[in-house]
XYZ file of C-alpha atoms in Angstrom:
639
model
C -12.064 11.512 28.595
C -9.944 12.265 25.250
C -8.393 9.825 23.837
C -4.705 10.487 23.082
C -4.539 10.284 18.821
C -2.081 8.611 17.281
C -2.708 7.606 13.942
C -1.294 4.554 12.402
C 2.570 5.196 11.663
C 2.596 5.594 7.798
C -0.604 7.585 7.891
C 0.828 9.560 10.649
C 3.752 10.916 9.167
C 1.439 11.026 5.913
C -0.913 13.269 7.307
C 1.904 15.466 9.200
C 3.637 15.629 6.274
C 0.634 16.807 3.850
C -0.712 19.256 5.847
C 2.837 21.186 6.411
C 3.384 20.862 2.248
C 0.304 22.135 1.381
C 0.373 24.969 3.931
C 3.674 25.542 2.476
C 2.168 25.922 -0.692
C -0.487 27.790 -0.409
C -3.032 25.360 -1.535
C -4.520 23.688 1.132
C -7.498 22.000 1.132
C -9.722 19.703 2.761
C -10.473 16.689 0.360
C -13.575 15.419 0.600
C -15.317 13.495 -2.041
C -16.886 16.813 -3.350
C -14.400 18.815 -2.863
C -12.313 20.644 -5.693
C -8.536 19.890 -5.951
C -5.218 20.964 -8.124
C -5.634 21.152 -11.894
C -9.159 20.182 -11.484
C -9.455 16.834 -9.718
C -12.703 17.264 -8.911
C -15.237 14.475 -6.913
C -12.672 12.212 -5.321
C -9.814 11.286 -7.336
C -6.885 12.708 -7.283
C -6.514 12.173 -3.815
C -3.598 10.311 -2.285
C -4.522 9.050 1.539
C -2.142 6.640 2.921
C -2.895 2.367 1.091
C -1.304 -0.074 2.298
C -1.645 -4.222 1.756
C -4.775 -6.108 2.632
C -4.764 -9.897 1.167
C -4.082 -9.811 -2.761
C -6.080 -6.040 -2.806
C -4.530 -2.738 -1.869
C -6.967 -0.844 -0.076
C -7.238 2.830 2.050
C -7.452 3.609 5.905
C -11.834 4.049 5.184
C -11.470 0.136 3.619
C -12.294 1.421 -0.207
C -10.456 -0.693 -2.777
C -7.705 0.662 -4.800
C -6.487 0.084 -8.494
C -4.139 2.721 -9.775
C -3.662 3.421 -13.157
C -0.508 6.143 -14.740
C 2.572 6.214 -16.335
C 6.692 5.953 -15.808
C 9.171 8.361 -16.364
C 12.401 8.475 -16.092
C 14.660 12.284 -15.284
C 16.964 11.647 -18.517
C 17.245 13.569 -21.659
C 17.565 10.641 -24.092
C 14.720 9.238 -22.860
C 12.899 12.899 -23.290
C 12.372 14.178 -27.018
C 16.226 13.399 -26.632
C 17.646 15.941 -24.751
C 14.909 18.127 -26.602
C 12.485 18.711 -24.045
C 15.004 20.902 -21.175
C 18.207 23.303 -21.709
C 20.719 20.028 -21.624
C 24.207 21.324 -20.479
C 26.605 19.280 -22.605
C 29.344 20.423 -21.035
C 28.836 19.722 -17.653
C 25.261 16.797 -17.937
C 23.753 16.174 -14.768
C 26.714 17.702 -12.680
C 25.674 21.000 -14.512
C 24.570 24.073 -11.742
C 21.536 24.267 -14.191
C 20.523 20.322 -14.454
C 18.158 20.105 -11.965
C 16.131 23.224 -11.832
C 16.153 22.488 -15.502
C 14.668 18.836 -15.472
C 12.393 19.811 -12.399
C 10.886 22.753 -14.179
C 9.941 19.968 -17.021
C 8.477 16.892 -14.514
C 6.019 19.936 -13.698
C 4.892 19.919 -16.929
C 4.454 16.072 -17.117
C 2.463 16.846 -13.863
C 0.565 19.291 -15.012
C -1.024 17.049 -17.661
C -0.980 14.258 -15.805
C -3.258 15.826 -13.224
C -5.208 17.495 -15.566
C -8.745 15.807 -14.860
C -11.163 18.386 -16.715
C -9.032 17.896 -19.493
C -9.778 13.977 -19.521
C -6.292 12.453 -18.058
C -7.255 10.382 -15.267
C -3.941 8.962 -13.965
C -3.139 8.496 -9.964
C 0.064 6.455 -9.920
C 3.331 7.476 -11.227
C 6.297 5.257 -11.586
C 9.929 7.109 -10.961
C 13.391 5.848 -12.325
C 16.347 7.274 -9.469
C 17.776 6.981 -13.376
C 21.783 6.131 -12.939
C 22.753 8.956 -15.624
C 22.960 10.696 -12.358
C 23.615 8.339 -9.853
C 26.730 7.147 -12.060
C 30.252 8.897 -11.293
C 31.346 10.186 -14.199
C 35.225 10.547 -12.668
C 35.298 6.702 -12.118
C 35.948 4.162 -14.385
C 33.380 2.210 -16.469
C 34.625 -1.283 -16.536
C 32.947 -3.625 -19.091
C 30.610 -2.933 -21.513
C 28.401 0.145 -20.582
C 24.820 0.352 -20.414
C 23.001 1.304 -17.627
C 22.676 -2.804 -16.218
C 27.050 -1.829 -15.379
C 27.363 -0.366 -11.343
C 31.076 0.006 -11.887
C 30.415 3.971 -11.358
C 27.609 3.900 -9.076
C 28.082 6.663 -6.098
C 26.212 5.581 -3.392
C 27.156 9.861 -2.161
C 25.393 11.192 -5.477
C 22.504 8.549 -4.878
C 22.171 10.120 -1.477
C 22.691 13.555 -2.711
C 20.356 13.312 -5.195
C 17.362 11.515 -3.716
C 17.697 14.262 -1.264
C 17.487 17.070 -4.443
C 15.592 15.466 -7.190
C 14.073 12.347 -6.844
C 12.455 12.906 -3.038
C 11.509 16.699 -4.939
C 10.191 15.634 -8.296
C 8.327 12.430 -6.088
C 6.178 15.464 -3.773
C 5.447 17.027 -6.890
C 3.262 14.228 -8.132
C 2.202 13.280 -5.035
C 0.835 17.065 -4.953
C -0.747 16.005 -8.531
C -3.055 13.139 -7.239
C -0.250 10.621 -7.831
C 0.836 7.583 -5.744
C 4.832 7.107 -6.568
C 6.692 3.881 -7.256
C 10.417 4.724 -7.141
C 12.236 2.445 -9.188
C 15.968 1.406 -8.446
C 18.998 3.064 -11.002
C 19.198 0.923 -14.149
C 18.245 -2.804 -15.174
C 19.551 -6.203 -14.181
C 22.298 -7.617 -16.020
C 21.248 -10.331 -17.846
C 22.237 -12.660 -15.313
C 22.777 -11.943 -11.639
C 23.454 -15.114 -8.404
C 22.302 -14.550 -5.032
C 25.107 -12.666 -3.249
C 26.715 -10.970 -6.147
C 27.453 -7.368 -6.674
C 24.251 -6.815 -8.056
C 23.024 -8.427 -5.198
C 24.943 -6.017 -3.105
C 23.610 -3.340 -4.797
C 20.106 -3.416 -4.711
C 21.032 -3.999 -1.258
C 22.434 -0.419 -0.926
C 19.768 1.160 -2.904
C 17.646 0.272 -0.623
C 19.214 0.773 2.338
C 19.957 4.388 1.184
C 16.392 5.075 0.128
C 14.367 3.005 2.757
C 16.412 5.149 5.890
C 15.866 8.772 4.487
C 13.659 10.241 6.075
C 11.424 12.192 3.663
C 11.010 9.007 2.422
C 9.471 7.784 5.489
C 7.402 10.511 6.212
C 5.833 9.891 2.924
C 5.656 5.592 2.825
C 2.169 5.587 3.268
C 2.161 6.961 -0.650
C 5.191 6.133 -2.010
C 6.195 2.632 -2.423
C 9.324 0.672 -3.843
C 10.100 -1.489 -6.033
C 13.103 -4.311 -5.589
C 14.221 -4.019 -9.384
C 13.964 -3.753 -12.910
C 13.428 -6.634 -15.052
C 15.450 -9.458 -13.839
C 16.344 -12.321 -16.573
C 18.447 -14.971 -15.345
C 18.153 -15.561 -11.333
C 20.800 -17.944 -10.096
C 21.174 -19.469 -6.317
C 24.384 -19.560 -4.593
C 25.458 -22.511 -5.883
C 24.401 -21.390 -9.833
C 21.654 -23.105 -10.039
C 19.178 -21.299 -12.330
C 15.678 -20.324 -10.935
C 13.891 -23.143 -13.217
C 15.333 -25.456 -11.234
C 16.131 -23.725 -7.758
C 12.689 -21.951 -7.259
C 13.526 -20.054 -3.955
C 16.483 -18.527 -5.960
C 14.311 -15.423 -6.207
C 13.121 -15.172 -2.663
C 16.765 -15.471 -1.354
C 18.232 -12.518 -3.662
C 15.421 -10.608 -2.599
C 14.700 -11.540 1.286
C 17.525 -9.907 2.182
C 16.625 -6.660 0.062
C 13.671 -6.426 1.733
C 14.944 -7.473 5.487
C 17.066 -4.157 5.081
C 13.862 -1.726 4.649
C 11.487 -3.249 7.139
C 14.726 -2.915 9.160
C 15.301 0.782 8.256
C 11.557 1.551 9.710
C 9.797 2.277 5.780
C 6.822 0.327 6.068
C 5.506 1.535 3.195
C 4.182 -0.856 0.553
C 7.270 -2.930 -1.466
C 6.815 -4.344 -4.929
C 8.979 -7.628 -5.458
C 10.476 -8.599 -8.631
C 9.950 -11.822 -10.857
C 12.523 -13.415 -13.689
C 11.881 -13.098 -17.128
C 12.455 -9.881 -17.847
C 9.176 -9.257 -14.982
C 7.037 -12.488 -16.721
C 7.858 -15.273 -14.579
C 7.332 -16.035 -10.709
C 6.184 -18.911 -10.337
C 8.956 -19.715 -8.345
C 7.265 -16.771 -5.647
C 3.954 -19.727 -5.055
C 6.595 -22.138 -2.684
C 8.805 -19.690 -1.980
C 7.544 -16.439 -1.382
C 9.002 -13.259 -0.114
C 8.246 -13.115 3.873
C 7.483 -9.385 4.951
C 6.204 -8.447 8.528
C 4.173 -6.100 7.677
C 2.181 -8.060 5.145
C 2.726 -4.674 3.212
C 4.068 -6.678 -0.086
C 2.887 -6.607 -3.853
C 4.183 -7.859 -7.029
C 5.319 -5.749 -9.935
C 5.413 -7.098 -13.275
C 5.961 -6.329 -16.707
C 3.281 -6.858 -19.755
C 4.356 -7.082 -23.520
C 2.591 -8.077 -26.814
C 4.048 -11.505 -27.448
C 4.275 -12.931 -23.878
C 1.605 -14.883 -21.594
C 1.601 -16.220 -24.925
C -1.065 -13.748 -26.804
C -0.332 -11.255 -29.602
C -2.458 -9.566 -32.283
C -2.198 -12.945 -34.528
C -2.144 -15.945 -31.367
C -3.829 -16.110 -28.131
C -7.152 -15.529 -26.572
C -8.666 -13.887 -23.524
C -9.392 -16.575 -21.230
C -5.845 -18.386 -23.083
C -4.498 -14.545 -21.331
C -5.938 -15.164 -17.917
C -4.637 -18.018 -17.567
C -1.649 -18.046 -18.974
C -1.374 -15.010 -16.600
C -2.195 -17.266 -13.957
C 0.412 -19.633 -14.347
C 3.587 -16.882 -14.750
C 2.214 -14.533 -12.337
C 0.606 -17.166 -9.144
C 1.194 -13.896 -6.805
C -1.858 -12.518 -8.425
C -3.546 -14.354 -5.987
C -1.926 -13.831 -2.771
C -1.362 -10.022 -3.303
C -1.642 -6.935 -5.732
C 0.039 -6.979 -8.710
C 1.337 -3.699 -10.628
C 2.026 -3.451 -14.232
C 4.465 -1.283 -14.251
C 5.891 -1.289 -17.807
C 3.770 -1.984 -20.693
C 2.646 -0.053 -24.081
C 1.453 -1.215 -27.748
C 1.027 0.026 -31.334
C 0.138 -1.116 -34.856
C 2.845 -1.706 -36.956
C 4.693 -3.967 -38.800
C 6.430 -6.862 -37.307
C 10.136 -7.113 -38.661
C 11.630 -9.608 -35.565
C 11.585 -9.153 -31.967
C 13.176 -7.314 -29.471
C 15.685 -8.733 -26.943
C 13.911 -9.654 -24.503
C 11.572 -11.244 -26.775
C 8.392 -8.686 -27.402
C 7.667 -8.098 -30.457
C 9.966 -5.135 -32.568
C 8.657 -3.505 -35.738
C 8.202 -0.434 -37.429
C 5.533 0.801 -34.876
C 4.605 4.534 -33.648
C 7.040 4.991 -31.677
C 6.232 2.221 -28.878
C 8.098 -0.771 -27.237
C 5.628 -3.698 -28.352
C 3.725 -3.780 -31.043
C -0.261 -4.072 -30.936
C -3.680 -3.537 -31.427
C -6.228 -2.728 -29.181
C -8.480 -4.272 -31.123
C -7.073 -7.777 -30.857
C -4.282 -7.873 -27.673
C -5.265 -4.781 -26.061
C -8.638 -6.174 -25.551
C -8.080 -8.992 -23.750
C -4.503 -7.439 -21.494
C -7.428 -5.611 -20.412
C -9.446 -8.347 -19.570
C -6.135 -10.011 -17.581
C -6.932 -6.218 -15.654
C -10.336 -6.868 -14.684
C -10.038 -10.034 -14.431
C -7.194 -9.788 -11.491
C -7.435 -5.827 -10.814
C -4.038 -5.043 -11.757
C -2.432 -1.957 -11.426
C -0.390 -0.362 -14.074
C 1.931 2.403 -15.651
C 2.805 2.871 -19.028
C 5.771 2.384 -20.110
C 6.161 5.920 -20.453
C 4.073 9.231 -20.147
C 4.788 10.086 -23.851
C 2.614 6.181 -24.316
C -0.388 8.511 -23.000
C -0.624 11.747 -23.828
C 0.848 13.625 -26.598
C 3.920 15.954 -24.225
C 4.966 17.239 -27.879
C 2.118 18.362 -28.850
C 1.131 19.404 -25.098
C 4.807 21.801 -25.250
C 4.348 23.240 -28.109
C 1.075 24.120 -28.240
C -0.347 24.090 -24.766
C -3.176 21.375 -25.700
C -3.177 17.886 -23.925
C -4.346 15.397 -26.244
C -3.589 11.252 -26.607
C -0.613 9.925 -27.548
C 0.554 9.800 -31.474
C -2.809 11.529 -32.065
C -3.773 11.886 -35.628
C -0.813 9.537 -36.606
C -2.552 5.943 -38.656
C -3.123 3.768 -36.442
C -3.417 6.002 -33.262
C -7.203 4.569 -32.722
C -5.526 1.418 -32.389
C -2.449 2.369 -29.895
C -2.617 1.974 -26.347
C -2.702 6.345 -25.674
C -6.089 6.176 -26.769
C -6.572 3.169 -25.152
C -5.498 4.621 -21.742
C -7.241 7.104 -22.514
C -10.727 5.972 -22.424
C -10.028 3.009 -19.999
C -8.798 5.262 -17.382
C -11.361 7.745 -17.370
C -13.897 4.843 -16.798
C -11.846 3.031 -14.006
C -11.762 6.581 -12.383
C -14.685 6.761 -11.350
C -14.318 2.920 -9.133
C -12.076 1.727 -7.073
C -9.793 4.744 -6.128
C -8.764 5.893 -2.640
C -10.104 8.543 -0.924
C -9.795 10.425 2.187
C -11.739 9.494 5.061
C -14.503 11.819 5.061
C -13.673 15.107 6.942
C -9.772 13.212 7.488
C -7.989 15.743 7.840
C -10.448 17.609 9.839
C -9.687 17.462 13.725
C -10.799 14.466 14.629
C -12.855 14.323 18.447
C -12.413 10.872 20.194
C -14.968 10.837 22.696
C -14.789 8.251 25.804
C -12.685 5.182 26.434
C -13.055 3.063 23.697
C -14.213 4.953 20.615
C -13.989 2.741 17.467
C -14.742 5.944 15.266
C -12.294 7.000 12.019
C -8.988 7.895 13.665
C -9.229 6.986 17.601
C -8.199 3.554 16.977
C -4.428 3.171 16.816
C -4.200 -0.619 14.806
C -0.250 0.241 15.393
C 0.659 0.948 19.124
C 3.393 -2.290 18.610
C 3.988 -3.347 15.375
C 2.043 -2.215 11.680
C -1.380 -3.421 11.561
C -4.690 -2.120 9.904
C -8.131 -0.751 10.987
C -10.910 -0.370 8.705
C -13.604 1.529 10.718
C -16.634 0.741 8.619
C -16.828 -3.145 9.774
C -14.727 -2.739 13.090
C -11.674 -5.070 11.827
C -8.639 -4.918 12.811
C -5.240 -6.665 11.359
C -2.154 -6.312 13.226
C 1.410 -6.749 12.468
C 3.210 -9.826 13.799
C 2.996 -9.800 17.288
C 1.235 -6.655 17.431
C -1.355 -4.814 18.773
C -3.269 -2.042 18.293
C -6.107 -0.319 20.482
C -5.699 3.359 22.413
C -3.346 5.097 24.627
C -4.340 7.644 26.784
C -2.674 11.516 27.991
C -3.745 11.112 30.968
C -4.682 7.092 32.476
C -8.809 6.469 32.392
C -10.485 5.607 35.471
C -11.877 2.279 35.276
C -12.792 2.099 39.016
C -16.190 2.716 38.832
C -17.530 -0.130 36.911
C -17.800 -3.902 37.490
C -17.149 -5.542 34.696
C -15.845 -4.636 30.884
C -17.294 -6.814 27.846
C -15.628 -7.341 24.741
C -17.384 -8.972 22.002
C -16.386 -9.981 18.835
C -18.441 -10.444 16.005
C -17.062 -13.512 14.885
C -14.037 -15.811 16.439
C -10.703 -14.484 15.886
C -8.130 -17.256 13.809
C -5.151 -15.176 15.451
C -5.231 -16.052 18.980
C -6.459 -12.679 20.227
C -6.553 -11.137 23.396
C -7.580 -8.118 24.902
C -5.380 -6.081 27.074
C -5.398 -3.488 29.851
C -2.500 -1.523 30.700
C -1.998 0.316 34.090
C 1.520 1.839 34.133
C 2.325 3.743 30.805
C 5.362 1.252 29.626
C 3.774 -1.597 26.480
C 6.509 -3.580 28.325
C 5.645 -3.575 31.549
C 3.101 -7.068 32.431
C -1.242 -6.380 31.271
C -3.928 -7.907 32.722
C -4.906 -10.485 29.307
C -8.098 -12.207 28.437
C -7.138 -14.460 26.199
C -10.104 -15.096 23.559
C -10.645 -19.213 23.120
C -10.706 -20.789 19.153
C -14.938 -20.417 19.312
C -15.194 -17.406 21.674
C -16.244 -14.124 21.447
C -17.329 -12.206 24.438
C -14.627 -11.571 26.987
C -16.436 -10.700 30.483
C -13.443 -8.816 32.511
C -13.998 -8.646 36.310
C -12.423 -5.322 36.747
C -12.263 -5.840 40.977
C -10.287 -9.036 40.736
C -8.376 -9.110 37.100
C -4.812 -10.656 38.026
C -2.051 -9.387 35.583
C -0.234 -12.614 34.029
C 1.302 -14.968 36.911
C 2.215 -11.673 39.159
C -0.120 -12.444 41.702
C -0.515 -8.702 41.295
C -4.514 -7.126 40.415
C -4.678 -4.645 37.641
C -5.426 -1.141 38.794
C -8.673 -0.276 37.498
C -8.033 3.796 38.259
C -5.244 3.794 36.191
C -5.482 2.523 33.041
C -2.863 3.876 30.109
C -3.057 1.158 27.189
C -6.075 -0.824 26.738
C -6.908 -3.057 22.811
C -5.902 -5.824 21.287
C -3.177 -8.558 20.702
C -3.118 -11.495 18.453
C -0.551 -13.435 16.012
C -1.348 -10.878 13.259
C -2.315 -11.409 9.458
C -5.475 -13.332 8.764
C -9.298 -11.672 9.272
C -8.262 -10.270 12.202
C -10.902 -9.252 15.110
C -14.183 -7.550 14.213
C -15.199 -5.991 16.913
C -18.591 -6.000 17.439
C -18.966 -3.597 21.048
C -16.858 -2.706 24.120
C -18.817 -1.648 27.080
C -18.468 -1.123 30.809
C -21.324 -2.347 33.294
C -21.955 -1.604 37.078
C -23.918 -4.555 38.372
C -26.004 -3.166 41.440
C -27.123 -6.778 42.407
C -23.788 -8.239 42.974
C -24.450 -10.916 40.447
C -21.863 -13.387 40.447
C -19.721 -13.452 36.880
C -20.474 -16.052 34.174
C -18.680 -19.105 34.364
C -16.140 -19.676 31.207
C -17.053 -23.339 31.272
C -20.220 -22.609 29.824
C -21.188 -21.191 26.574
C -23.789 -18.527 25.954
C -27.091 -19.570 23.678
C -28.489 -16.247 23.589
C -28.755 -13.880 25.454
C -32.357 -11.017 26.176
C -32.219 -7.794 26.826
C -35.010 -5.937 28.040
C -35.112 -1.965 29.441
C -37.356 -0.444 32.256
C -40.187 0.286 29.620
C -40.136 -2.544 28.368
C -38.354 -2.894 25.299
C -36.856 -6.496 24.363
C -33.401 -6.249 22.358
C -30.239 -8.672 21.362
C -28.210 -5.357 22.590
C -28.203 -3.680 25.746
C -30.056 -0.659 26.078
C -28.448 1.976 27.817
C -29.315 2.749 31.486
C -30.822 0.056 33.433
C -31.219 -3.506 31.877
C -33.080 -7.072 32.577
C -31.063 -9.308 31.009
C -32.022 -13.335 30.460
C -28.695 -15.209 29.974
C -29.762 -19.131 28.354
C -26.512 -20.947 28.336
C -25.993 -24.283 26.343
C -26.059 -26.418 29.461
C -29.177 -25.637 30.210
C -28.453 -23.032 33.152
C -30.778 -19.930 33.040
C -29.512 -16.881 34.665
C -32.113 -13.395 35.039
C -30.074 -10.496 36.323
C -30.283 -6.790 36.588
C -27.465 -4.672 35.111
C -26.524 -0.939 34.326
C -24.434 -0.368 30.797
C -22.528 2.414 30.289
C -21.274 3.354 26.801
C -18.253 4.758 26.653
């Protein structure tokens, strides 16, 4: 019997697209720990299997913890060599017929560099700014003071067009080169925003368009969405600022998150805080609620913030202050989506409070040997992912374009050894040895799911209803809210030749688990359900006499279309030990549910004794907590 393979929805969509894209490009290779990939990427690093959130960690589908490191960039000529890195049409600007091809060609060069492990570059995440220079309509009047915070010229139609023709193709190119993509909305937040205001509605519109895009949803395991960039001061509906209205960030962003989920995007979403993304205290008591539990938070870190700069602060002080300002780091994964530094002479402060000076070209001023080592301690303490503020903070793109040589940013300049380019050149290389995502062994090869209830990789679907996760190494299912995971079948399986189905858990489930069997090819039909009690780990199902709900109708074990586990969702999930079919030739009575099993001993026909049943005939000695001892004979078949 072959199980119908329905991989987790976001996994399936991504794999399907990965395969189609790879074949179309003529560059397909099975990705495994020893595969040589594009641009010199080897030994596992640089793969992009789907990832998701588990607690405060990012995880891949094989149970590997993931921490990402990379850069941010934007397809805006001003921020890329002051319009010097591609041919810019000063007459037609970003509407010129050559605009998209020229920008795309330049970004392909960026991705080639960022994907060059063999040259010492280790980058596996790219933060893509959907820059408003494309989404703003130049024919519309600009109302108010200009700048990236001004949304008066925003055009939803232009966003749709450039999402299909620029932003998504750039994202796909980054993925091709081994990078996950974090998409940031066009522009920055105005200095003051309020629940329900025009900017709140703007973000709803932006993410409604992006999250409903079919291409984005196909890559939802590798593309994630960052809700906003640098909110400064945020007010609730009554005009009270976050400090006195800690619920305001939740009230502002929850409707945006709800739209994204309602559109069917199941990938990771990153929440934003206030204070230029440095203040998240309100979320401790008023968190964003994600029905998929696939939520992280994106913050920014610059010198002078979190009580630390070259001239003041300490490692422990940095760690403590970061936790105080970003308490969600204990409950959700956190990515630092902006950070840079280089040594220089401080002359004042930037508008966001970071230190301003004449330095090597970074936004903030600081030294790796002083501030930077403390920041790294914070990253290591909390498993923070990181994207530097720009590609030019990590690698020397100007030099590459001129000579073809790849080297770290600010190379050859006085103080370069103490700047973020050299630091992250070294750090990323070391980070690449641990906590990187991997396709499971043979992930892209055909998966043969033998037996009725396989618990192996790719054969268990955690998302039959609502999006869940399954770790095949630990056999742990975590469903979505009121979710269901298990197996569906091409043709109904016939269990009528067996007397019992025994479902054994490794430990009691804290999410009200039940094992369900459906004799109709309809999830909404009434199933048979074995509900595990709070401390129960063994469920014995009498296949000859099981009723479906309160209908009084017997389950037909000869036609099972769907089987699996239902839970409330989240928590530690259901850890499955085994699912066994039992033939009982002696006709022994079922174990009574009002007495708990103390111990079970199995004896094989050859005299072997064990705590687990043997294939074939078993003599079974069961001891109960009330003192009863039952000896029976069972025939077990592992399916």
